[in-house]
mmCIF file of C-alpha atoms in Angstrom:
data_model
loop_
_atom_site.group_PDB
_atom_site.id
_atom_site.type_symbol
_atom_site.label_atom_id
_atom_site.label_comp_id
_atom_site.label_asym_id
_atom_site.label_seq_id
_atom_site.Cartn_x
_atom_site.Cartn_y
_atom_site.Cartn_z
ATOM 1 C CA MET A 1 15.831 -136.430 60.345
ATOM 2 C CA SER A 2 16.892 -137.832 63.702
ATOM 3 C CA ASP A 3 17.809 -141.410 64.589
ATOM 4 C CA PRO A 4 14.580 -143.493 64.614
ATOM 5 C CA ASN A 5 15.562 -144.841 68.014
ATOM 6 C CA GLU A 6 16.162 -141.390 69.468
ATOM 7 C CA GLU A 7 13.342 -138.969 70.181
ATOM 8 C CA LEU A 8 13.697 -135.542 68.552
ATOM 9 C CA PRO A 9 13.376 -132.594 70.970
ATOM 10 C CA VAL A 10 10.080 -130.788 70.514
ATOM 11 C CA THR A 11 11.854 -127.425 70.321
ATOM 12 C CA ASP A 12 13.828 -128.615 67.300
ATOM 13 C CA VAL A 13 10.589 -129.208 65.393
ATOM 14 C CA PHE A 14 9.607 -125.566 65.904
ATOM 15 C CA ASP A 15 12.825 -124.341 64.326
ATOM 16 C CA ASN A 16 10.576 -124.649 61.283
ATOM 17 C CA TRP A 17 7.793 -122.098 61.868
ATOM 18 C CA HIS A 18 5.428 -124.128 59.649
ATOM 19 C CA ALA A 19 5.217 -126.506 62.613
ATOM 20 C CA ILE A 20 2.963 -123.944 64.327
ATOM 21 C CA GLY A 21 0.286 -124.458 61.679
ATOM 22 C CA LEU A 22 0.786 -128.219 61.686
ATOM 23 C CA ILE A 23 0.331 -128.690 65.435
ATOM 24 C CA ALA A 24 -1.941 -125.742 66.288
ATOM 25 C CA ARG A 25 -4.463 -126.397 63.532
ATOM 26 C CA LEU A 26 -4.456 -130.187 63.169
ATOM 27 C CA ASP A 27 -7.926 -131.549 63.914
ATOM 28 C CA ARG A 28 -7.789 -132.556 67.567
ATOM 29 C CA ASP A 29 -10.159 -135.497 67.317
ATOM 30 C CA ASP A 30 -9.851 -137.011 63.857
ATOM 31 C CA GLY A 31 -6.592 -135.631 62.506
ATOM 32 C CA ASN A 32 -6.245 -134.625 58.862
ATOM 33 C CA ILE A 33 -5.217 -136.174 55.597
ATOM 34 C CA LYS A 34 -2.072 -134.914 53.907
ATOM 35 C CA ALA A 35 -3.936 -132.760 51.349
ATOM 36 C CA GLU A 36 -5.716 -130.916 54.176
ATOM 37 C CA ILE A 37 -2.444 -130.409 56.013
ATOM 38 C CA GLU A 38 -0.906 -128.878 52.886
ATOM 39 C CA GLU A 39 -3.574 -126.166 52.977
ATOM 40 C CA LYS A 40 -3.195 -125.577 56.701
ATOM 41 C CA VAL A 41 0.578 -125.095 56.643
ATOM 42 C CA ASP A 42 1.008 -123.777 53.061
ATOM 43 C CA LEU A 43 3.643 -126.416 52.412
ATOM 44 C CA SER A 44 3.906 -129.428 50.117
ATOM 45 C CA GLY A 45 6.300 -131.950 48.627
ATOM 46 C CA LYS A 46 9.608 -132.746 50.310
ATOM 47 C CA PRO A 47 9.507 -129.808 52.807
ATOM 48 C CA LEU A 48 6.141 -131.031 54.108
ATOM 49 C CA LYS A 49 7.350 -134.632 54.337
ATOM 50 C CA GLU A 50 10.380 -133.521 56.351
ATOM 51 C CA LEU A 51 8.160 -131.524 58.703
ATOM 52 C CA LEU A 52 5.815 -134.486 59.207
ATOM 53 C CA ASP A 53 8.750 -136.835 59.822
ATOM 54 C CA ASP A 54 10.235 -134.473 62.412
ATOM 55 C CA ALA A 55 6.882 -134.108 64.172
ATOM 56 C CA ILE A 56 6.576 -137.890 64.273
ATOM 57 C CA ASP A 57 10.127 -138.242 65.648
ATOM 58 C CA ALA A 58 9.248 -135.743 68.384
ATOM 59 C CA ASP A 59 6.118 -137.748 69.270
ATOM 60 C CA LEU A 60 3.802 -134.863 68.366
ATOM 61 C CA ILE A 61 1.841 -136.639 65.628
ATOM 62 C CA GLU A 62 1.435 -140.144 64.333
ATOM 63 C CA GLU A 63 0.078 -141.810 61.233
ATOM 64 C CA THR A 64 -3.349 -143.321 61.677
ATOM 65 C CA GLN A 65 -5.914 -145.325 59.757
ATOM 66 C CA ILE A 66 -7.707 -143.556 56.952
ATOM 67 C CA ARG A 67 -11.377 -142.825 57.532
ATOM 68 C CA PRO A 68 -14.416 -143.573 55.348
ATOM 69 C CA GLY A 69 -14.451 -141.082 52.520
ATOM 70 C CA ASP A 70 -10.664 -140.686 52.419
ATOM 71 C CA HIS A 71 -8.897 -141.456 49.191
ATOM 72 C CA PRO A 72 -7.430 -144.992 49.451
ATOM 73 C CA ARG A 73 -3.937 -143.607 48.900
ATOM 74 C CA SER A 74 -4.307 -140.803 51.418
ATOM 75 C CA ASP A 75 -2.115 -140.495 54.493
ATOM 76 C CA ARG A 76 -3.889 -139.379 57.675
ATOM 77 C CA TYR A 77 -2.108 -137.918 60.691
ATOM 78 C CA GLN A 78 -3.385 -137.271 64.190
ATOM 79 C CA LEU A 79 -2.006 -135.700 67.359
ATOM 80 C CA THR A 80 -0.413 -137.822 70.069
ATOM 81 C CA GLU A 81 -1.068 -137.016 73.729
ATOM 82 C CA ARG A 82 2.068 -134.888 73.750
ATOM 83 C CA GLY A 83 0.909 -133.206 70.552
ATOM 84 C CA LYS A 84 -2.438 -132.356 72.144
ATOM 85 C CA ALA A 85 -0.680 -130.818 75.136
ATOM 86 C CA VAL A 86 1.482 -128.650 72.868
ATOM 87 C CA GLN A 87 -1.542 -127.740 70.776
ATOM 88 C CA SER A 88 -3.383 -126.556 73.891
ATOM 89 C CA LEU A 89 -0.485 -124.228 74.724
ATOM 90 C CA LEU A 90 -0.319 -122.848 71.170
ATOM 91 C CA ARG A 91 -4.064 -122.270 71.003
ATOM 92 C CA PHE A 92 -4.085 -120.635 74.438
ATOM 93 C CA ARG A 93 -1.601 -118.111 73.025
ATOM 94 C CA GLY A 94 -3.794 -117.574 69.963
ATOM 95 C CA LEU A 95 -1.134 -118.854 67.581
ATOM 96 C CA ASP A 96 -3.631 -120.978 65.666
ATOM 97 C CA ASP A 97 -5.654 -117.855 64.793
ATOM 98 C CA LEU A 98 -2.504 -115.899 63.990
ATOM 99 C CA GLN A 99 -1.213 -118.581 61.644
ATOM 100 C CA TYR A 100 -4.625 -118.857 59.939
ATOM 101 C CA ALA A 101 -4.742 -115.075 59.463
ATOM 102 C CA TYR A 102 -1.282 -115.184 57.869
ATOM 103 C CA ILE A 103 -2.213 -117.973 55.451
ATOM 104 C CA THR A 104 -5.435 -116.165 54.510
ATOM 105 C CA ALA A 105 -3.674 -112.834 53.943
ATOM 106 C CA LYS A 106 -0.966 -114.524 51.869
ATOM 107 C CA ALA A 107 -3.593 -116.131 49.631
ATOM 108 C CA GLU A 108 -5.399 -112.802 49.196
ATOM 109 C CA LEU A 109 -2.142 -111.068 48.271
ATOM 110 C CA GLN A 110 -1.407 -113.737 45.674
ATOM 111 C CA ARG A 111 -4.874 -113.298 44.155
ATOM 112 C CA ALA A 112 -4.334 -109.530 44.084
ATOM 113 C CA ALA A 113 -0.952 -109.972 42.384
ATOM 114 C CA ASP A 114 -2.525 -112.220 39.745
ATOM 115 C CA GLU A 115 -5.290 -109.686 39.183
ATOM 116 C CA ALA A 116 -2.789 -106.831 38.865
ATOM 117 C CA GLN A 117 -0.800 -108.764 36.260
ATOM 118 C CA ASP A 118 -3.984 -109.521 34.303
ATOM 119 C CA ILE A 119 -4.820 -105.801 34.234
ATOM 120 C CA ILE A 120 -1.319 -104.851 33.111
ATOM 121 C CA GLU A 121 -1.341 -107.409 30.306
ATOM 122 C CA ALA A 122 -4.866 -106.416 29.250
ATOM 123 C CA GLU A 123 -3.745 -102.786 28.939
ATOM 124 C CA ASN A 124 -0.539 -103.818 27.127
ATOM 125 C CA LEU A 125 1.499 -101.770 29.575
ATOM 126 C CA HIS A 126 4.334 -104.284 29.432
ATOM 127 C CA LYS A 127 4.572 -103.638 25.680
ATOM 128 C CA ARG A 128 4.081 -99.885 25.671
ATOM 129 C CA TYR A 129 6.596 -99.179 28.433
ATOM 130 C CA PRO A 130 9.430 -101.681 28.026
ATOM 131 C CA GLN A 131 11.971 -99.917 30.268
ATOM 132 C CA ARG A 132 14.453 -102.263 31.898
ATOM 133 C CA ASP A 133 13.573 -100.942 35.339
ATOM 134 C CA TYR A 134 9.783 -101.315 34.931
ATOM 135 C CA TRP A 135 8.533 -103.263 37.921
ATOM 136 C CA VAL A 136 6.330 -105.745 36.095
ATOM 137 C CA ARG A 137 7.784 -108.363 33.785
ATOM 138 C CA THR A 138 5.661 -110.944 32.036
ATOM 139 C CA GLY A 139 8.335 -113.527 31.452
ATOM 140 C CA SER A 140 8.868 -112.381 27.874
ATOM 141 C CA GLU A 141 12.331 -111.564 26.593
ATOM 142 C CA GLN A 142 13.547 -108.030 27.214
ATOM 143 C CA PRO A 143 12.953 -106.089 23.977
ATOM 144 C CA GLU A 144 15.527 -103.808 22.449
ATOM 145 C CA ILE A 145 14.571 -100.197 23.118
ATOM 146 C CA ASP A 146 14.519 -97.839 20.127
ATOM 147 C CA THR A 147 14.675 -94.472 21.898
ATOM 148 C CA GLU A 148 13.937 -92.484 18.734
ATOM 149 C CA GLN A 149 10.859 -94.576 18.023
ATOM 150 C CA LEU A 150 9.781 -94.273 21.650
ATOM 151 C CA LEU A 151 10.103 -90.474 21.499
ATOM 152 C CA THR A 152 8.129 -90.365 18.244
ATOM 153 C CA GLU A 153 5.334 -92.406 19.802
ATOM 154 C CA VAL A 154 5.219 -90.151 22.845
ATOM 155 C CA GLN A 155 5.122 -87.029 20.627
ATOM 156 C CA GLU A 156 2.280 -88.477 18.575
ATOM 157 C CA GLU A 157 0.340 -89.480 21.663
ATOM 158 C CA HIS A 158 0.831 -86.108 23.380
ATOM 159 C CA GLU A 159 0.990 -83.833 20.334
ATOM 160 C CA ASP A 160 -0.927 -81.060 22.124
ATOM 161 C CA LEU A 161 1.848 -80.754 24.704
ATOM 162 C CA PHE A 162 4.684 -80.708 22.192
ATOM 163 C CA THR A 163 3.034 -78.043 19.989
ATOM 164 C CA ALA A 164 1.721 -75.834 22.796
ATOM 165 C CA ASP A 165 3.060 -72.261 23.129
ATOM 166 C CA ILE A 166 4.442 -72.430 26.652
ATOM 167 C CA ARG A 167 5.312 -68.702 26.597
ATOM 168 C CA GLY A 168 1.688 -67.747 26.954
ATOM 169 C CA GLU A 169 0.403 -64.174 26.644
ATOM 170 C CA TRP A 170 1.760 -61.491 28.973
ATOM 171 C CA ASP A 171 0.063 -58.202 29.859
ATOM 172 C CA VAL A 172 3.425 -56.446 30.008
ATOM 173 C CA ASP A 173 6.722 -56.827 28.281
ATOM 174 C CA ILE A 174 8.781 -58.360 31.050
ATOM 175 C CA LEU A 175 11.972 -57.839 29.072
ATOM 176 C CA THR A 176 11.692 -54.017 29.122
ATOM 177 C CA GLU A 177 9.533 -53.506 32.183
ATOM 178 C CA GLY A 178 11.203 -52.756 35.514
ATOM 179 C CA THR A 179 14.423 -51.121 36.588
ATOM 180 C CA ASP A 180 17.138 -50.594 34.049
ATOM 181 C CA SER A 181 20.310 -52.293 35.250
ATOM 182 C CA ARG A 182 22.225 -49.070 34.532
ATOM 183 C CA GLU A 183 20.144 -47.017 36.932
ATOM 184 C CA PRO A 184 21.469 -46.540 40.484
ATOM 185 C CA ILE A 185 20.291 -49.137 42.951
ATOM 186 C CA GLU A 186 19.108 -47.925 46.310
ATOM 187 C CA THR A 187 20.968 -49.600 49.192
ATOM 188 C CA TRP A 188 21.130 -49.259 52.955
ATOM 189 C CA GLY A 189 24.169 -47.383 54.315
ATOM 190 C CA SER A 190 27.293 -46.327 52.434
ATOM 191 C CA THR A 191 29.912 -48.397 50.747
ATOM 192 C CA PRO A 192 33.525 -48.236 52.036
ATOM 193 C CA GLU A 193 34.485 -46.296 48.888
ATOM 194 C CA GLU A 194 31.782 -43.664 49.501
ATOM 195 C CA GLU A 195 32.896 -43.222 53.133
ATOM 196 C CA ASN A 196 36.507 -42.623 52.050
ATOM 197 C CA ASP A 197 35.391 -40.024 49.498
ATOM 198 C CA SER A 198 33.406 -38.105 52.109
ATOM 199 C CA GLU A 199 36.357 -38.035 54.532
ATOM 200 C CA GLU A 200 38.621 -36.490 51.895
#
């Protein structure tokens, strides 16, 4: 954080890209309480506090009085005049919509990841295929792999494949059908040896 008596350059605040969501999407008229800001910027705890402090030091936002309906221990922040000017520029460039789209997509991906893990656990895939390089881990300890037992289980599960006659039935005996290797092979032209014999 900068010296309280020295204003932080606005550009320094945007070294943290979360500042785009903070400034571009903060309610222009009434501001937002901290819990709402957490959702807008996808940030919480100490990183969020540092971002808010930097934005305050740069005169982009300021703390304000809580409004009716706010939790008594809530902190509410609103844009300063400088903050509104910067917000106008960000919104003109569409960065508020872009940041919202990112946050929404990130949340959807997280839900999809949770759903995928639920499916994998429901199907016991993490137990049936415990290879070390399997891409899904459930947090359980890596089991010891008994390769012989694993092979036995695969053979039992796919017994039809292991007992199938892969030779099939052939209409002809391919071992005796065709040209005997001892028979002469027809080639194009004469070999050097044959040419020498004809010259003699």
